[in-house]
Amino acid sequence: MGFDYKAAFENALSAVRSEGRYRVFTDIERQCGSFPRAIFHGEDGSEREIVVWCSNDYLGMGQNERVLGAMQDAIKKVGAGAGGTRNIAGTTHYHVLLEKELADLHDKDRALLFTSGYIANEATLSTLARLLPDCVILSDELNHASMIAGMRGGRGPKLIWRHNDVAHLEELLQTLPADVPKVIAFESVYSMDGDIAPIEEILDLAEKYNAFTYLDEVHGVGLYGDQGGGVAQARGLAHRVDCIEGTLGKAFGIMGGYIVGDEPLVDAVRSYASSFIFTTSLSPVLCAGALESAKVLRTANDLRAKHQERAIKLKSMMREAGLPVMESPSHIVPLMVGDPVHCKAVSDSLLADHNIYVQPINYPTVPKGTERLRFSPSPLHTDDQMSALIDALNAIWSARGLRRAA
């Protein structure tokens, strides 16, 4: 009898379900102009309005009238798709303009677009590892899966330093010969805990040990800095970072990823990264929207300030209610549950009983025992919506006997 492929897949799914971490996709329909409200579509065909609390469209730019107008104009002008890879008919004028805008945003020589932030990380880090002879990558232990995939793809040695622990990073740097290429890979805002990297201290070590720095700013671009260039820009450090990676799918509200850096670096990645070279390029309609979004956010400090105020207020309300909100200096609001079954049950109850949508965050996204709900308040979430959320959480926490804050 031959191998039972179907049984193998079913066994794998059973294992995920038994651990309480089987992912269920929530079917929602965003309502243009009404963010964060959306329509939930139930499996039974029912429809009802909900409030979305976990969107990465942090500033609601996916609903911005200027962004929508730019995309509508682009589709009328050039049609829907790019028509090919960047090398073969897929470099439209919108791609060129957007890359110039992103390079200028970060005050770097050049930018390169990718189809997602994941691909930007995977392509760039794997290419760096292959192009730099005997390169060693030093990775923060909480780096995103896409960064880890890139390091693995480069097939070179990797050293992992304890999260945000610059003393441990220096210990590892001291073990490496001076003439060996070194890449320090880290993030600005870590999206599951909401903490922020000690960027200046990391850059000091990079300069001391002649290391190349790779900074993932996907949860920082658009949200921090006087022009939305990210945390490094806000701290006056962007000029010291060798390569900055960002996304167009979060604060910019569209889709895609990018890197910025000096001319030889970006051109080398463009010339060698397979997942850039052999992929159909982003739709020019998306590029037009992202370009307009970037222009809007260059001067949107009032929107950034409102975003921070909303996050601070929600954290304060959770603390006052005795809910176990994790402390963080960023816009991320993680609420600790600590159990995958309870985490999904809280999420299910919020949606079913209170018309509130927040996705449970379970292993492997976070370590086992640290399962949580991750809230993303936007400038468009109202005080009334926050109060309704706190009331719902209080009711569920009491009904399930969940641990509250000390």
PDB file of C-alpha atoms in Angstrom, residues 24-133:
ATOM      1  CA  VAL A  24      -9.371  30.653  11.371  1.00  0.00           C
ATOM      2  CA  PHE A  25      -9.615  33.439   8.797  1.00  0.00           C
ATOM      3  CA  THR A  26     -12.261  36.010   9.639  1.00  0.00           C
ATOM      4  CA  ASP A  27     -14.235  37.030   6.554  1.00  0.00           C
ATOM      5  CA  ILE A  28     -14.617  40.808   6.680  1.00  0.00           C
ATOM      6  CA  GLU A  29     -15.558  43.474   4.159  1.00  0.00           C
ATOM      7  CA  ARG A  30     -14.011  46.855   4.826  1.00  0.00           C
ATOM      8  CA  GLN A  31     -16.410  49.755   4.333  1.00  0.00           C
ATOM      9  CA  CYS A  32     -14.822  52.573   2.361  1.00  0.00           C
ATOM     10  CA  GLY A  33     -14.946  55.765   4.400  1.00  0.00           C
ATOM     11  CA  SER A  34     -16.099  54.016   7.599  1.00  0.00           C
ATOM     12  CA  PHE A  35     -12.849  52.599   8.991  1.00  0.00           C
ATOM     13  CA  PRO A  36     -12.514  50.947  11.516  1.00  0.00           C
ATOM     14  CA  ARG A  37     -16.010  49.600  10.861  1.00  0.00           C
ATOM     15  CA  ALA A  38     -16.448  46.605   8.575  1.00  0.00           C
ATOM     16  CA  ILE A  39     -19.000  43.953   7.637  1.00  0.00           C
ATOM     17  CA  PHE A  40     -18.460  40.461   9.040  1.00  0.00           C
ATOM     18  CA  HIS A  41     -19.638  37.583   6.843  1.00  0.00           C
ATOM     19  CA  GLY A  42     -20.558  34.491   8.850  1.00  0.00           C
ATOM     20  CA  GLU A  43     -20.263  30.954   7.513  1.00  0.00           C
ATOM     21  CA  ASP A  44     -24.063  30.724   7.660  1.00  0.00           C
ATOM     22  CA  GLY A  45     -24.382  33.618   5.210  1.00  0.00           C
ATOM     23  CA  SER A  46     -25.206  36.195   7.894  1.00  0.00           C
ATOM     24  CA  GLU A  47     -23.822  39.722   7.816  1.00  0.00           C
ATOM     25  CA  ARG A  48     -23.322  42.267  10.589  1.00  0.00           C
ATOM     26  CA  GLU A  49     -21.300  45.357  11.307  1.00  0.00           C
ATOM     27  CA  ILE A  50     -18.208  45.023  13.485  1.00  0.00           C
ATOM     28  CA  VAL A  51     -15.372  47.230  14.720  1.00  0.00           C
ATOM     29  CA  VAL A  52     -11.886  46.114  13.650  1.00  0.00           C
ATOM     30  CA  TRP A  53      -9.200  46.417  16.354  1.00  0.00           C
ATOM     31  CA  CYS A  54      -6.305  44.515  14.781  1.00  0.00           C
ATOM     32  CA  SER A  55      -5.708  46.106  11.391  1.00  0.00           C
ATOM     33  CA  ASN A  56      -2.164  47.044  10.355  1.00  0.00           C
ATOM     34  CA  ASP A  57      -3.678  49.940   8.403  1.00  0.00           C
ATOM     35  CA  TYR A  58      -2.534  51.932  11.409  1.00  0.00           C
ATOM     36  CA  LEU A  59      -3.556  55.386  10.200  1.00  0.00           C
ATOM     37  CA  GLY A  60      -6.515  54.469   8.003  1.00  0.00           C
ATOM     38  CA  MET A  61      -4.616  55.511   4.869  1.00  0.00           C
ATOM     39  CA  GLY A  62      -6.271  52.689   2.939  1.00  0.00           C
ATOM     40  CA  GLN A  63      -9.399  54.860   3.146  1.00  0.00           C
ATOM     41  CA  ASN A  64      -7.747  58.238   2.489  1.00  0.00           C
ATOM     42  CA  GLU A  65      -9.496  60.211  -0.263  1.00  0.00           C
ATOM     43  CA  ARG A  66      -6.258  61.441  -1.846  1.00  0.00           C
ATOM     44  CA  VAL A  67      -4.904  57.879  -1.957  1.00  0.00           C
ATOM     45  CA  LEU A  68      -8.119  56.516  -3.460  1.00  0.00           C
ATOM     46  CA  GLY A  69      -8.170  59.298  -6.020  1.00  0.00           C
ATOM     47  CA  ALA A  70      -4.592  58.597  -7.087  1.00  0.00           C
ATOM     48  CA  MET A  71      -5.372  54.908  -7.551  1.00  0.00           C
ATOM     49  CA  GLN A  72      -8.536  55.630  -9.527  1.00  0.00           C
ATOM     50  CA  ASP A  73      -6.633  58.005 -11.787  1.00  0.00           C
ATOM     51  CA  ALA A  74      -3.884  55.422 -12.309  1.00  0.00           C
ATOM     52  CA  ILE A  75      -6.211  52.578 -13.282  1.00  0.00           C
ATOM     53  CA  LYS A  76      -7.918  54.841 -15.807  1.00  0.00           C
ATOM     54  CA  LYS A  77      -4.560  55.931 -17.184  1.00  0.00           C
ATOM     55  CA  VAL A  78      -2.537  52.696 -17.351  1.00  0.00           C
ATOM     56  CA  GLY A  79      -4.871  49.808 -16.519  1.00  0.00           C
ATOM     57  CA  ALA A  80      -4.671  47.211 -13.785  1.00  0.00           C
ATOM     58  CA  GLY A  81      -1.408  45.266 -13.844  1.00  0.00           C
ATOM     59  CA  ALA A  82       2.275  45.962 -14.434  1.00  0.00           C
ATOM     60  CA  GLY A  83       2.497  43.468 -17.281  1.00  0.00           C
ATOM     61  CA  GLY A  84       5.688  41.702 -16.288  1.00  0.00           C
ATOM     62  CA  THR A  85       8.719  41.531 -14.049  1.00  0.00           C
ATOM     63  CA  ARG A  86      10.690  44.688 -13.362  1.00  0.00           C
ATOM     64  CA  ASN A  87      13.222  43.557 -15.969  1.00  0.00           C
ATOM     65  CA  ILE A  88      10.650  42.704 -18.626  1.00  0.00           C
ATOM     66  CA  ALA A  89       8.098  45.467 -19.225  1.00  0.00           C
ATOM     67  CA  GLY A  90       7.134  45.755 -15.536  1.00  0.00           C
ATOM     68  CA  THR A  91       8.949  48.950 -14.545  1.00  0.00           C
ATOM     69  CA  THR A  92       6.280  51.588 -14.989  1.00  0.00           C
ATOM     70  CA  HIS A  93       6.774  55.275 -14.349  1.00  0.00           C
ATOM     71  CA  TYR A  94       4.805  54.868 -11.093  1.00  0.00           C
ATOM     72  CA  HIS A  95       7.458  52.412  -9.845  1.00  0.00           C
ATOM     73  CA  VAL A  96      10.213  54.888 -10.663  1.00  0.00           C
ATOM     74  CA  LEU A  97       8.440  57.792  -8.962  1.00  0.00           C
ATOM     75  CA  LEU A  98       7.639  55.752  -5.849  1.00  0.00           C
ATOM     76  CA  GLU A  99      11.220  54.548  -5.465  1.00  0.00           C
ATOM     77  CA  LYS A 100      12.458  58.129  -5.728  1.00  0.00           C
ATOM     78  CA  GLU A 101       9.939  59.237  -3.098  1.00  0.00           C
ATOM     79  CA  LEU A 102      10.944  56.466  -0.680  1.00  0.00           C
ATOM     80  CA  ALA A 103      14.654  57.141  -1.106  1.00  0.00           C
ATOM     81  CA  ASP A 104      14.015  60.819  -0.400  1.00  0.00           C
ATOM     82  CA  LEU A 105      11.820  59.990   2.605  1.00  0.00           C
ATOM     83  CA  HIS A 106      14.742  58.175   4.248  1.00  0.00           C
ATOM     84  CA  ASP A 107      17.418  60.500   2.801  1.00  0.00           C
ATOM     85  CA  LYS A 108      19.144  57.603   1.034  1.00  0.00           C
ATOM     86  CA  ASP A 109      20.607  57.281  -2.463  1.00  0.00           C
ATOM     87  CA  ARG A 110      18.164  54.759  -3.825  1.00  0.00           C
ATOM     88  CA  ALA A 111      15.147  52.563  -3.067  1.00  0.00           C
ATOM     89  CA  LEU A 112      13.989  49.219  -4.438  1.00  0.00           C
ATOM     90  CA  LEU A 113      10.393  47.976  -4.416  1.00  0.00           C
ATOM     91  CA  PHE A 114       9.281  44.426  -3.622  1.00  0.00           C
ATOM     92  CA  THR A 115       5.873  42.769  -3.668  1.00  0.00           C
ATOM     93  CA  SER A 116       5.774  42.630   0.147  1.00  0.00           C
ATOM     94  CA  GLY A 117       7.784  43.456   3.234  1.00  0.00           C
ATOM     95  CA  TYR A 118       8.320  39.716   3.720  1.00  0.00           C
ATOM     96  CA  ILE A 119       9.919  39.400   0.295  1.00  0.00           C
ATOM     97  CA  ALA A 120      11.999  42.546   0.874  1.00  0.00           C
ATOM     98  CA  ASN A 121      13.531  40.978   3.987  1.00  0.00           C
ATOM     99  CA  GLU A 122      13.922  37.503   2.520  1.00  0.00           C
ATOM    100  CA  ALA A 123      15.475  38.750  -0.720  1.00  0.00           C
ATOM    101  CA  THR A 124      17.818  41.328   0.761  1.00  0.00           C
ATOM    102  CA  LEU A 125      19.208  39.366   3.704  1.00  0.00           C
ATOM    103  CA  SER A 126      19.777  36.224   1.642  1.00  0.00           C
ATOM    104  CA  THR A 127      21.527  38.309  -1.029  1.00  0.00           C
ATOM    105  CA  LEU A 128      23.744  40.062   1.514  1.00  0.00           C
ATOM    106  CA  ALA A 129      24.801  36.698   2.927  1.00  0.00           C
ATOM    107  CA  ARG A 130      25.693  35.412  -0.530  1.00  0.00           C
ATOM    108  CA  LEU A 131      27.506  38.533  -1.769  1.00  0.00           C
ATOM    109  CA  LEU A 132      29.614  39.231   1.320  1.00  0.00           C
ATOM    110  CA  PRO A 133      32.297  36.502   1.532  1.00  0.00           C
TER     111      PRO A 133
END
